[in-house]
């Protein structure tokens, strides 16, 4: 089995972005990361994103608010960032604390700065297959990996396990745009093993540690693992039971070191696209 | 094979709506139908919608514009209808002539009056599985038929043939909301026969006369036909070759007299919902 590593995809995207960035001169694209509270997951993702973006030569600013901030206060602070002309893109770490109406914030975000695809305008564009859409970065990272591996999805049977609005659903739309025949499975699916086994490409976005083992994977399948979980020994693992599929699958992505690594490169790509569009219009 | 007729579903919806309508008193829900040009399809659909809505006791007004109307003129006329407080819902017959920017009009429509689900806000809600969404009427008519037949979709293998933004894609989302395992096929799908044959429920929305015959339908499948085409004798027919599946399928919808009949009842249902929400807020 060939192992498709995130690092190789990241290197290829970085190279492409370096070329793009040269055109900007001193007006470096600028990302605002907005975080409420101190959740370790958020802090880890924020740190990773900043490191990646700074490494490419992009600018990041952090806006950190206390977990107890009211909806009104947060909305007012969010609007300031949203309207700040020096900012090209916004990454809002979610979920937000319960007192904040997350849907209201999603509707508020300027679709041109919404580079992680959370606004209704962007979701509608992803749904429609519009080229100007910013799809959620993780969903698009999967497509980047498949493209990098040179896999033509046209007419292929692709099964997505998971139907979230952050990964499963937008990914299904991106796959359709690539002309794949797409099947969406989820917790209520009956005979999940057979459905997955029948797929030429399996994308695991179920959020369940090591759920997909050899009984789910067909001979020579390509397996992309979006899961980030902790196993019984408190070690990072994916949704795929990697060891069990080694002699079955043709190609698979590891966790860690797979899709997750590519996500912040997609974020950087989107930021540059947003900054470019702002300059044109 | 059992034949699932549109008329029975229509009768059930009408009864439900009559009860709803009693609550409105003299403030009868009011639909605006907007048509540009004189396309026979549009005129036929408009006539059918008016007849159905008037029959239920709902109010319809027609706004008809010449095919040569400019984008600016049409936008201005559209805004008048959109802002008219006596109007609860808008049905815009599409496609619009080429000189009109259809996307701009879709973005303009008040989401609360957008009862045929063409605005980005509504599409995003359909995509998200939001209960307050207005899905495109034809897509929802399929769900009405399945519900009427008492079919529980939970965990069932449902294959949708077609990926348009008017039927295939929104329908896939409505089916996911019903907990079906959804496969989306299209023109680029390889081995379409096998994929369809494996489905417990097949929904044909390909727009190709009599395309799905006995080699696409598995034993005891339920077949819902969304197609409206003309056959070689210029007779109305669906996407399903009905005669060939009679001894295979457990249930199927005819064309004419199937899903198409239910569409305007869904339109009436949406109009009443919109009028009700306007009264509440």
Coordinates of C-alpha atoms in Angstrom, one line a residue:
Chain A
X1 CA 0.0 0.0 0.0
X2 CA 1.2 3.5 -0.9
X3 CA 1.1 6.0 1.9
X4 CA -0.1 9.5 0.8
X5 CA 1.6 11.9 3.1
X6 CA 0.3 15.4 3.9
X7 CA 3.8 16.8 3.9
X8 CA 4.3 16.2 0.2
X9 CA 1.0 17.9 -0.6
X10 CA 1.8 20.8 1.7
X11 CA 5.2 21.2 0.0
X12 CA 3.6 21.4 -3.5
X13 CA 1.0 23.9 -2.4
X14 CA 3.6 26.0 -0.6
X15 CA 5.7 26.3 -3.8
X16 CA 2.6 27.3 -5.8
X17 CA 1.7 30.0 -3.1
X18 CA 5.3 31.4 -3.0
X19 CA 5.0 32.2 -6.7
X20 CA 1.6 33.8 -6.1
X21 CA 2.8 35.8 -3.1
X22 CA 5.6 37.5 -5.1
X23 CA 2.9 39.5 -7.0
X24 CA 1.7 41.2 -3.8
X25 CA 4.9 43.1 -3.0
X26 CA 4.6 44.9 0.4
X27 CA 0.8 44.4 0.6
X28 CA 1.0 41.0 2.4
X29 CA -2.3 39.1 2.7
X30 CA -3.6 39.3 6.2
X31 CA -5.6 36.8 8.2
X32 CA -7.5 37.4 11.4
X33 CA -7.9 34.5 13.7
X34 CA -10.8 34.9 16.1
X35 CA -10.9 32.7 19.2
X36 CA -13.3 32.8 22.2
X37 CA -12.0 31.1 25.3
X38 CA -9.1 28.8 25.8
X39 CA -10.0 25.4 24.4
X40 CA -6.9 23.3 23.9
X41 CA -8.1 22.1 20.4
X42 CA -8.6 25.7 19.3
X43 CA -5.2 26.8 20.6
X44 CA -3.4 24.0 18.9
X45 CA -5.1 24.7 15.6
X46 CA -4.5 28.4 15.9
X47 CA -0.8 27.8 16.6
X48 CA -0.5 25.4 13.6
X49 CA -2.3 27.9 11.3
X50 CA -0.1 30.8 12.4
X51 CA 3.1 28.8 12.0
X52 CA 2.1 27.6 8.5
X53 CA 1.0 31.0 7.3
X54 CA 3.9 32.9 8.8
X55 CA 6.2 30.3 7.2
X56 CA 4.8 31.1 3.8
X57 CA 5.2 34.8 4.5
X58 CA 1.6 35.7 5.2
X59 CA 0.4 37.9 8.0
X60 CA -1.7 36.7 10.9
X61 CA -3.4 38.7 13.8
X62 CA -5.1 37.0 16.7
X63 CA -8.2 38.3 18.3
X64 CA -8.8 36.5 21.6
X65 CA -11.9 37.0 23.7
X66 CA -12.9 35.6 27.2
X67 CA -15.2 32.6 27.2
X68 CA -17.8 34.7 29.2
X69 CA -18.2 37.4 26.5
X70 CA -21.8 38.2 25.8
X71 CA -23.4 37.8 22.4
X72 CA -23.7 41.6 22.0
X73 CA -20.1 42.3 23.0
X74 CA -18.8 39.6 20.7
X75 CA -20.9 40.8 17.8
X76 CA -19.6 44.3 18.2
X77 CA -16.0 43.1 18.3
X78 CA -16.6 40.7 15.4
X79 CA -18.0 43.5 13.3
X80 CA -14.8 45.6 13.9
X81 CA -12.6 42.8 12.4
X82 CA -15.1 42.1 9.7
X83 CA -15.1 45.7 8.5
X84 CA -11.3 46.3 9.0
X85 CA -10.0 47.0 5.5
X86 CA -6.5 45.7 6.3
X87 CA -7.9 42.2 6.9
X88 CA -8.3 39.9 3.9
X89 CA -9.6 36.8 5.5
X90 CA -11.2 35.6 8.8
X91 CA -10.8 32.3 10.6
X92 CA -13.4 31.9 13.3
X93 CA -12.6 29.0 15.7
X94 CA -15.8 27.1 16.5
X95 CA -17.9 26.0 18.3
X96 CA -18.5 29.3 20.1
X97 CA -19.7 29.3 23.7
X98 CA -23.4 28.8 24.1
X99 CA -24.4 32.3 24.9
X100 CA -23.3 33.4 21.4
X101 CA -25.7 32.9 18.5
X102 CA -23.3 31.2 16.1
X103 CA -25.7 31.3 13.2
X104 CA -26.0 35.1 13.5
X105 CA -22.3 35.4 13.3
X106 CA -22.1 33.1 10.3
X107 CA -24.6 35.3 8.5
X108 CA -22.7 38.5 9.5
X109 CA -19.3 37.5 8.1
X110 CA -18.3 39.2 4.9
X111 CA -18.5 36.4 2.3
X112 CA -15.3 37.8 0.7
X113 CA -13.4 37.3 3.9
X114 CA -15.1 34.0 4.7
X115 CA -12.1 31.8 3.7
X116 CA -13.2 28.9 5.8
X117 CA -16.6 28.8 4.2
X118 CA -19.0 29.2 7.1
X119 CA -21.4 31.9 5.7
X120 CA -24.7 30.9 4.0
X121 CA -23.5 32.7 0.8
X122 CA -20.4 30.5 0.6
X123 CA -22.4 27.3 1.6
X124 CA -24.9 28.1 -1.2
X125 CA -22.0 28.5 -3.6
X126 CA -20.4 25.2 -2.6
X127 CA -23.8 23.5 -2.9
X128 CA -24.2 25.0 -6.4
X129 CA -20.7 24.0 -7.4
X130 CA -19.7 27.7 -8.0
X131 CA -16.0 28.2 -8.7
X132 CA -15.9 31.4 -6.6
X133 CA -16.9 29.5 -3.4
X134 CA -14.6 29.1 -0.4
X135 CA -15.3 25.5 0.7
X136 CA -14.5 24.6 4.3
X137 CA -10.7 24.1 4.4
X138 CA -10.8 20.5 5.6
X139 CA -13.1 19.4 2.9
X140 CA -11.0 21.0 0.3
X141 CA -7.8 19.5 1.8
X142 CA -9.2 16.1 0.8
X143 CA -9.5 17.2 -2.8
X144 CA -6.0 18.7 -2.8
X145 CA -4.6 15.3 -1.6
X146 CA -6.6 13.4 -4.3
X147 CA -5.4 15.9 -7.0
X148 CA -1.8 15.6 -5.8
X149 CA -2.0 11.9 -6.1
X150 CA -3.1 12.3 -9.7
X151 CA -6.4 10.4 -9.2
X152 CA -9.1 11.2 -11.7
X153 CA -12.4 10.9 -9.9
X154 CA -14.6 11.0 -13.1
X155 CA -17.2 8.3 -12.8
X156 CA -15.6 6.6 -9.8
X157 CA -17.6 5.3 -6.9
X158 CA -16.6 7.5 -3.9
X159 CA -18.2 6.9 -0.5
X160 CA -18.1 9.6 2.2
X161 CA -18.7 8.4 5.7
X162 CA -20.1 11.4 7.6
X163 CA -22.6 14.1 6.8
X164 CA -21.5 17.1 8.8
X165 CA -21.8 20.6 7.3
X166 CA -18.0 21.1 7.9
X167 CA -16.7 18.0 6.1
X168 CA -19.2 15.4 4.8
X169 CA -21.7 17.5 2.9
X170 CA -19.4 20.1 1.3
X171 CA -17.0 17.3 0.4
X172 CA -19.8 15.4 -1.3
X173 CA -20.4 18.6 -3.4
X174 CA -16.7 19.0 -4.3
X175 CA -16.6 15.4 -5.3
X176 CA -19.6 15.8 -7.5
X177 CA -17.9 18.7 -9.2
X178 CA -15.1 16.3 -9.9
X179 CA -17.7 14.1 -11.6
X180 CA -17.5 11.3 -9.0
X181 CA -20.5 9.1 -8.2
X182 CA -21.0 10.0 -4.6
X183 CA -22.5 8.0 -1.8
X184 CA -23.0 9.6 1.6
X185 CA -23.1 7.2 4.7
X186 CA -23.7 8.1 8.3
X187 CA -24.7 6.7 11.7
X188 CA -28.1 5.6 10.4
X189 CA -26.7 3.7 7.4
X190 CA -27.5 0.0 7.3
X191 CA -24.9 -2.5 6.0
X192 CA -22.2 0.2 6.1
X193 CA -19.4 -2.4 5.5
X194 CA -20.9 -3.4 2.1
X195 CA -21.4 0.1 1.0
X196 CA -17.9 1.1 1.9
X197 CA -16.4 -2.1 0.4
X198 CA -18.0 -1.3 -2.9
X199 CA -16.3 2.1 -3.1
X200 CA -13.2 2.8 -5.2
X201 CA -12.4 5.7 -2.9
X202 CA -13.5 5.9 0.7
X203 CA -13.4 9.1 2.7
X204 CA -13.7 8.7 6.4
X205 CA -15.1 11.7 8.2
X206 CA -17.1 9.9 10.9
X207 CA -15.3 11.2 14.0
X208 CA -15.0 7.7 15.5
X209 CA -11.6 6.3 16.3
X210 CA -10.4 3.4 14.1
X211 CA -14.0 2.6 13.0
X212 CA -13.2 1.7 9.4
X213 CA -11.2 -1.5 9.4
X214 CA -10.5 -4.2 6.9
X215 CA -14.2 -5.3 6.7
X216 CA -15.0 -1.8 5.3
X217 CA -12.3 -1.6 2.6
X218 CA -12.4 -3.2 -0.8
X219 CA -9.3 -4.5 -2.6
X220 CA -7.2 -1.7 -4.1
X221 CA -9.4 1.0 -2.6
X222 CA -8.0 4.5 -2.0
X223 CA -8.7 5.5 1.6
X224 CA -8.6 9.2 2.8
X225 CA -8.8 9.6 6.6
X226 CA -10.2 12.9 7.8
X227 CA -10.7 11.7 11.4
X228 CA -8.7 13.2 14.4
X229 CA -9.4 11.1 17.5
X230 CA -7.6 9.8 20.6
X231 CA -7.2 6.0 20.8
X232 CA -7.4 3.9 24.0
X233 CA -3.8 4.8 24.8
X234 CA -4.5 8.6 24.4
X235 CA -2.6 8.6 21.1
X236 CA -3.7 10.6 18.1
X237 CA -5.5 8.4 15.5
X238 CA -7.9 8.6 12.6
X239 CA -11.2 7.1 11.7
X240 CA -9.4 4.3 9.9
X241 CA -7.8 1.3 11.6
X242 CA -4.7 1.8 9.5
X243 CA -2.8 -1.4 10.4
X244 CA -5.7 -3.7 9.3
X245 CA -6.0 -2.2 5.8
X246 CA -2.3 -2.2 4.8
X247 CA -2.6 -5.4 2.6
X248 CA -6.0 -4.4 1.1
X249 CA -6.0 -0.7 0.1
X250 CA -3.9 0.6 -2.8
X251 CA -3.3 4.0 -1.1
X252 CA -4.1 5.6 2.3
X253 CA -3.5 8.8 4.2
X254 CA -2.0 8.5 7.7
X255 CA -3.2 10.2 10.9
X256 CA -1.3 12.2 12.1
X257 CA 0.5 13.5 9.0
X258 CA -2.3 13.3 6.6
X259 CA -5.3 15.5 5.7
X260 CA -5.0 17.6 8.9
X261 CA -1.6 18.8 7.8
X262 CA -3.0 20.1 4.5
X263 CA -5.9 22.0 6.0
X264 CA -3.9 25.1 6.9
X265 CA -2.2 25.1 3.5
X266 CA -5.7 25.4 2.0
X267 CA -6.4 28.2 4.4
X268 CA -3.3 30.0 3.1
X269 CA -4.4 29.4 -0.5
X270 CA -7.8 30.8 0.3
X271 CA -6.3 33.9 2.0
X272 CA -4.2 34.7 -1.0
X273 CA -7.2 34.2 -3.3
X274 CA -9.3 36.6 -1.2
X275 CA -6.5 39.2 -1.1
X276 CA -6.1 38.9 -4.9
X277 CA -9.9 39.4 -5.5
X278 CA -9.9 42.4 -3.2
X279 CA -7.1 44.0 -5.3
X280 CA -9.0 43.3 -8.6
X281 CA -12.3 44.8 -7.5
Chain B
X1 CA -46.4 -3.4 -8.8
X2 CA -48.3 -0.7 -6.9
X3 CA -48.8 2.6 -8.7
X4 CA -48.3 5.6 -6.5
X5 CA -50.5 8.3 -8.0
X6 CA -49.9 12.1 -7.5
X7 CA -53.7 12.7 -7.2
X8 CA -53.9 10.8 -3.9
X9 CA -51.0 12.7 -2.4
X10 CA -52.5 16.0 -3.7
X11 CA -55.9 15.2 -2.1
X12 CA -54.2 14.5 1.3
X13 CA -52.2 17.7 1.1
X14 CA -55.2 19.7 0.1
X15 CA -57.2 18.5 3.1
X16 CA -54.4 19.5 5.4
X17 CA -54.1 22.9 3.8
X18 CA -57.9 23.6 4.0
X19 CA -57.6 23.2 7.8
X20 CA -54.6 25.6 7.9
X21 CA -56.4 28.1 5.7
X22 CA -59.3 28.5 8.1
X23 CA -57.1 30.2 10.6
X24 CA -56.3 33.1 8.2
X25 CA -59.9 34.5 7.9
X26 CA -60.0 37.2 5.3
X27 CA -56.3 37.6 5.0
X28 CA -55.8 35.1 2.2
X29 CA -52.2 34.1 1.5
X30 CA -51.1 35.7 -1.8
X31 CA -48.7 34.4 -4.4
X32 CA -47.1 36.5 -7.1
X33 CA -46.2 34.5 -10.3
X34 CA -43.5 36.3 -12.3
X35 CA -43.1 35.3 -16.0
X36 CA -40.9 36.8 -18.6
X37 CA -41.8 35.9 -22.2
X38 CA -44.3 33.4 -23.6
X39 CA -42.6 30.0 -23.3
X40 CA -45.3 27.3 -23.5
X41 CA -43.8 25.3 -20.6
X42 CA -43.9 28.4 -18.4
X43 CA -47.5 29.2 -19.4
X44 CA -48.6 25.6 -18.8
X45 CA -46.9 25.5 -15.3
X46 CA -48.4 28.9 -14.5
X47 CA -51.9 27.9 -15.4
X48 CA -51.6 24.6 -13.4
X49 CA -50.3 26.5 -10.4
X50 CA -53.0 29.1 -10.5
X51 CA -55.7 26.5 -10.9
X52 CA -54.4 24.5 -7.9
X53 CA -53.9 27.5 -5.7
X54 CA -57.3 29.1 -6.5
X55 CA -58.9 25.7 -6.0
X56 CA -57.6 25.6 -2.4
X57 CA -58.8 29.2 -1.9
X58 CA -55.4 30.9 -2.2
X59 CA -54.8 34.2 -4.1
X60 CA -52.6 34.5 -7.1
X61 CA -51.4 37.5 -9.1
X62 CA -49.6 37.3 -12.4
X63 CA -46.8 39.6 -13.4
X64 CA -45.9 39.1 -17.1
X65 CA -43.1 40.9 -18.8
X66 CA -42.0 41.0 -22.5
X67 CA -39.1 38.7 -23.4
X68 CA -37.1 41.8 -24.5
X69 CA -37.2 43.5 -21.1
X70 CA -33.7 44.8 -20.0
X71 CA -32.0 43.6 -16.9
X72 CA -32.4 47.0 -15.3
X73 CA -36.1 47.3 -16.1
X74 CA -36.8 43.8 -14.9
X75 CA -34.8 44.3 -11.7
X76 CA -36.8 47.4 -10.9
X77 CA -40.2 45.6 -11.6
X78 CA -39.0 42.6 -9.6
X79 CA -38.1 44.8 -6.6
X80 CA -41.7 46.2 -6.6
X81 CA -43.2 42.8 -6.2
X82 CA -40.5 41.7 -3.8
X83 CA -41.2 44.7 -1.5
X84 CA -45.0 44.6 -1.9
X85 CA -46.4 43.8 1.6
X86 CA -49.6 42.2 0.3
X87 CA -47.5 39.5 -1.3
X88 CA -46.5 36.4 0.8
X89 CA -44.7 34.3 -1.8
X90 CA -43.0 34.6 -5.2
X91 CA -42.8 32.1 -8.0
X92 CA -40.3 33.2 -10.6
X93 CA -40.5 31.1 -13.8
X94 CA -37.1 30.2 -15.1
X95 CA -34.8 30.2 -17.0
X96 CA -35.0 34.0 -17.6
X97 CA -33.9 35.4 -21.0
X98 CA -30.2 35.8 -21.4
X99 CA -30.0 39.5 -21.0
X100 CA -31.2 39.2 -17.4
X101 CA -28.6 38.2 -14.8
X102 CA -30.5 35.4 -13.1
X103 CA -28.1 35.0 -10.3
X104 CA -28.5 38.7 -9.3
X105 CA -32.3 38.2 -9.1
X106 CA -31.9 35.0 -7.1
X107 CA -29.8 37.0 -4.6
X108 CA -32.4 39.8 -4.5
X109 CA -35.4 37.8 -3.7
X110 CA -36.6 38.1 -0.1
X111 CA -35.8 34.7 1.5
X112 CA -39.1 34.9 3.4
X113 CA -41.0 35.1 0.1
X114 CA -38.8 32.6 -1.7
X115 CA -41.1 29.7 -1.5
X116 CA -39.6 27.8 -4.5
X117 CA -36.2 27.9 -2.8
X118 CA -34.0 29.8 -5.4
X119 CA -32.2 32.3 -3.1
X120 CA -28.7 31.5 -1.7
X121 CA -30.1 31.8 1.8
X122 CA -32.6 29.1 1.2
X123 CA -30.2 26.9 -0.7
X124 CA -27.7 27.2 2.3
X125 CA -30.6 26.2 4.6
X126 CA -31.5 23.2 2.5
X127 CA -27.8 22.2 2.4
X128 CA -27.6 22.5 6.2
X129 CA -30.8 20.6 6.7
X130 CA -32.5 23.5 8.4
X131 CA -36.2 23.1 9.1
X132 CA -37.0 26.6 8.1
X133 CA -35.8 26.1 4.6
X134 CA -38.0 26.3 1.5
X135 CA -36.7 23.5 -0.7
X136 CA -37.4 23.7 -4.4
X137 CA -41.0 22.5 -4.8
X138 CA -40.3 19.5 -7.1
X139 CA -37.6 18.1 -4.8
X140 CA -40.0 18.4 -1.9
X141 CA -42.8 16.8 -3.9
X142 CA -40.7 13.6 -4.1
X143 CA -40.5 13.5 -0.3
X144 CA -44.2 14.2 0.0
X145 CA -44.9 11.1 -2.1
X146 CA -42.6 8.9 -0.2
X147 CA -44.1 10.1 3.1
X148 CA -47.6 9.6 1.8
X149 CA -46.7 6.0 0.8
X150 CA -45.6 5.4 4.4
X151 CA -42.0 4.5 3.4
X152 CA -39.4 4.9 6.2
X153 CA -36.2 5.9 4.5
X154 CA -33.9 5.4 7.6
X155 CA -30.8 3.6 6.6
X156 CA -32.2 2.7 3.1
X157 CA -30.1 2.8 0.0
X158 CA -31.5 5.6 -2.1
X159 CA -30.1 6.5 -5.5
X160 CA -30.8 9.8 -7.1
X161 CA -30.1 10.0 -10.9
X162 CA -29.4 13.7 -11.6
X163 CA -27.4 16.4 -9.9
X164 CA -29.2 19.6 -10.8
X165 CA -29.6 22.4 -8.3
X166 CA -33.3 22.3 -8.8
X167 CA -33.9 18.6 -8.1
X168 CA -31.0 16.3 -7.7
X169 CA -28.8 18.1 -5.2
X170 CA -31.6 19.5 -2.9
X171 CA -33.4 16.2 -3.0
X172 CA -30.2 14.4 -1.9
X173 CA -30.1 16.8 1.1
X174 CA -33.8 16.2 1.9
X175 CA -33.2 12.4 1.7
X176 CA -30.2 12.7 4.1
X177 CA -32.4 14.6 6.5
X178 CA -34.7 11.5 6.4
X179 CA -31.6 9.4 7.3
X180 CA -31.3 7.6 3.9
X181 CA -27.9 6.5 2.6
X182 CA -27.8 8.6 -0.5
X183 CA -26.0 8.0 -3.8
X184 CA -25.9 10.6 -6.5
X185 CA -25.5 9.5 -10.1
X186 CA -25.1 11.6 -13.2
X187 CA -24.0 11.6 -16.8
X188 CA -20.4 10.8 -15.9
X189 CA -21.3 7.8 -13.7
X190 CA -19.8 4.5 -14.8
X191 CA -21.8 1.3 -14.4
X192 CA -25.0 3.3 -13.8
X193 CA -27.1 0.1 -14.1
X194 CA -25.4 -1.7 -11.2
X195 CA -25.5 1.4 -9.0
X196 CA -29.2 1.9 -9.6
X197 CA -30.0 -1.9 -9.3
X198 CA -28.4 -1.9 -5.9
X199 CA -30.8 0.8 -4.6
X200 CA -33.9 0.2 -2.5
X201 CA -35.4 3.5 -3.7
X202 CA -34.5 5.0 -7.1
X203 CA -35.3 8.6 -8.0
X204 CA -35.0 9.5 -11.6
X205 CA -34.3 13.1 -12.3
X206 CA -32.0 12.8 -15.3
X207 CA -34.2 14.6 -17.8
X208 CA -33.8 11.8 -20.4
X209 CA -36.9 10.1 -21.8
X210 CA -37.4 6.5 -20.7
X211 CA -33.7 6.1 -19.8
X212 CA -34.2 3.9 -16.7
X213 CA -35.5 0.5 -17.9
X214 CA -35.6 -3.0 -16.3
X215 CA -31.8 -3.2 -16.4
X216 CA -31.6 -0.3 -13.9
X217 CA -34.2 -1.5 -11.4
X218 CA -33.7 -4.1 -8.7
X219 CA -36.4 -6.5 -7.5
X220 CA -38.9 -4.8 -5.2
X221 CA -37.4 -1.4 -5.7
X222 CA -39.5 1.8 -5.2
X223 CA -39.2 4.0 -8.3
X224 CA -40.0 7.7 -8.2
X225 CA -40.0 9.4 -11.6
X226 CA -39.3 13.2 -11.7
X227 CA -38.8 13.4 -15.5
X228 CA -41.1 15.2 -17.8
X229 CA -40.1 14.5 -21.4
X230 CA -41.7 13.9 -24.8
X231 CA -41.3 10.4 -26.3
X232 CA -40.8 9.5 -29.9
X233 CA -44.6 9.9 -30.5
X234 CA -44.6 13.4 -28.9
X235 CA -46.4 12.0 -25.9
X236 CA -45.5 13.0 -22.3
X237 CA -43.3 10.5 -20.6
X238 CA -40.9 10.2 -17.6
X239 CA -37.3 9.2 -17.2
X240 CA -38.4 5.7 -16.4
X241 CA -39.5 3.2 -19.1
X242 CA -42.6 2.3 -17.0
X243 CA -43.8 -0.7 -18.9
X244 CA -40.5 -2.6 -18.6
X245 CA -40.3 -2.3 -14.8
X246 CA -43.9 -3.4 -14.0
X247 CA -42.9 -6.9 -12.9
X248 CA -39.8 -5.9 -11.1
X249 CA -40.5 -2.8 -8.9
X250 CA -42.6 -2.9 -5.8
X251 CA -44.0 0.6 -6.4
X252 CA -43.6 3.4 -9.0
X253 CA -45.0 6.8 -9.8
X254 CA -46.5 7.4 -13.3
X255 CA -45.8 10.2 -15.7
X256 CA -48.1 12.1 -16.2
X257 CA -50.0 11.9 -13.0
X258 CA -47.1 11.5 -10.6
X259 CA -44.6 13.9 -9.0
X260 CA -45.4 16.8 -11.3
X261 CA -49.0 16.8 -10.0
X262 CA -47.7 17.2 -6.4
X263 CA -45.3 20.1 -7.1
X264 CA -48.0 22.9 -7.1
X265 CA -49.5 21.4 -3.9
X266 CA -46.1 21.9 -2.3
X267 CA -46.1 25.4 -3.6
X268 CA -49.4 26.0 -1.9
X269 CA -48.1 24.5 1.3
X270 CA -45.0 26.8 1.2
X271 CA -47.2 29.8 0.5
X272 CA -49.3 29.1 3.6
X273 CA -46.2 28.6 5.7
X274 CA -44.7 31.9 4.5
X275 CA -48.0 33.8 5.2
X276 CA -48.1 32.2 8.7
X277 CA -44.5 33.2 9.5
X278 CA -45.2 36.7 8.4
X279 CA -48.2 36.9 10.8
X280 CA -46.1 35.7 13.7
X281 CA -43.1 38.0 13.3

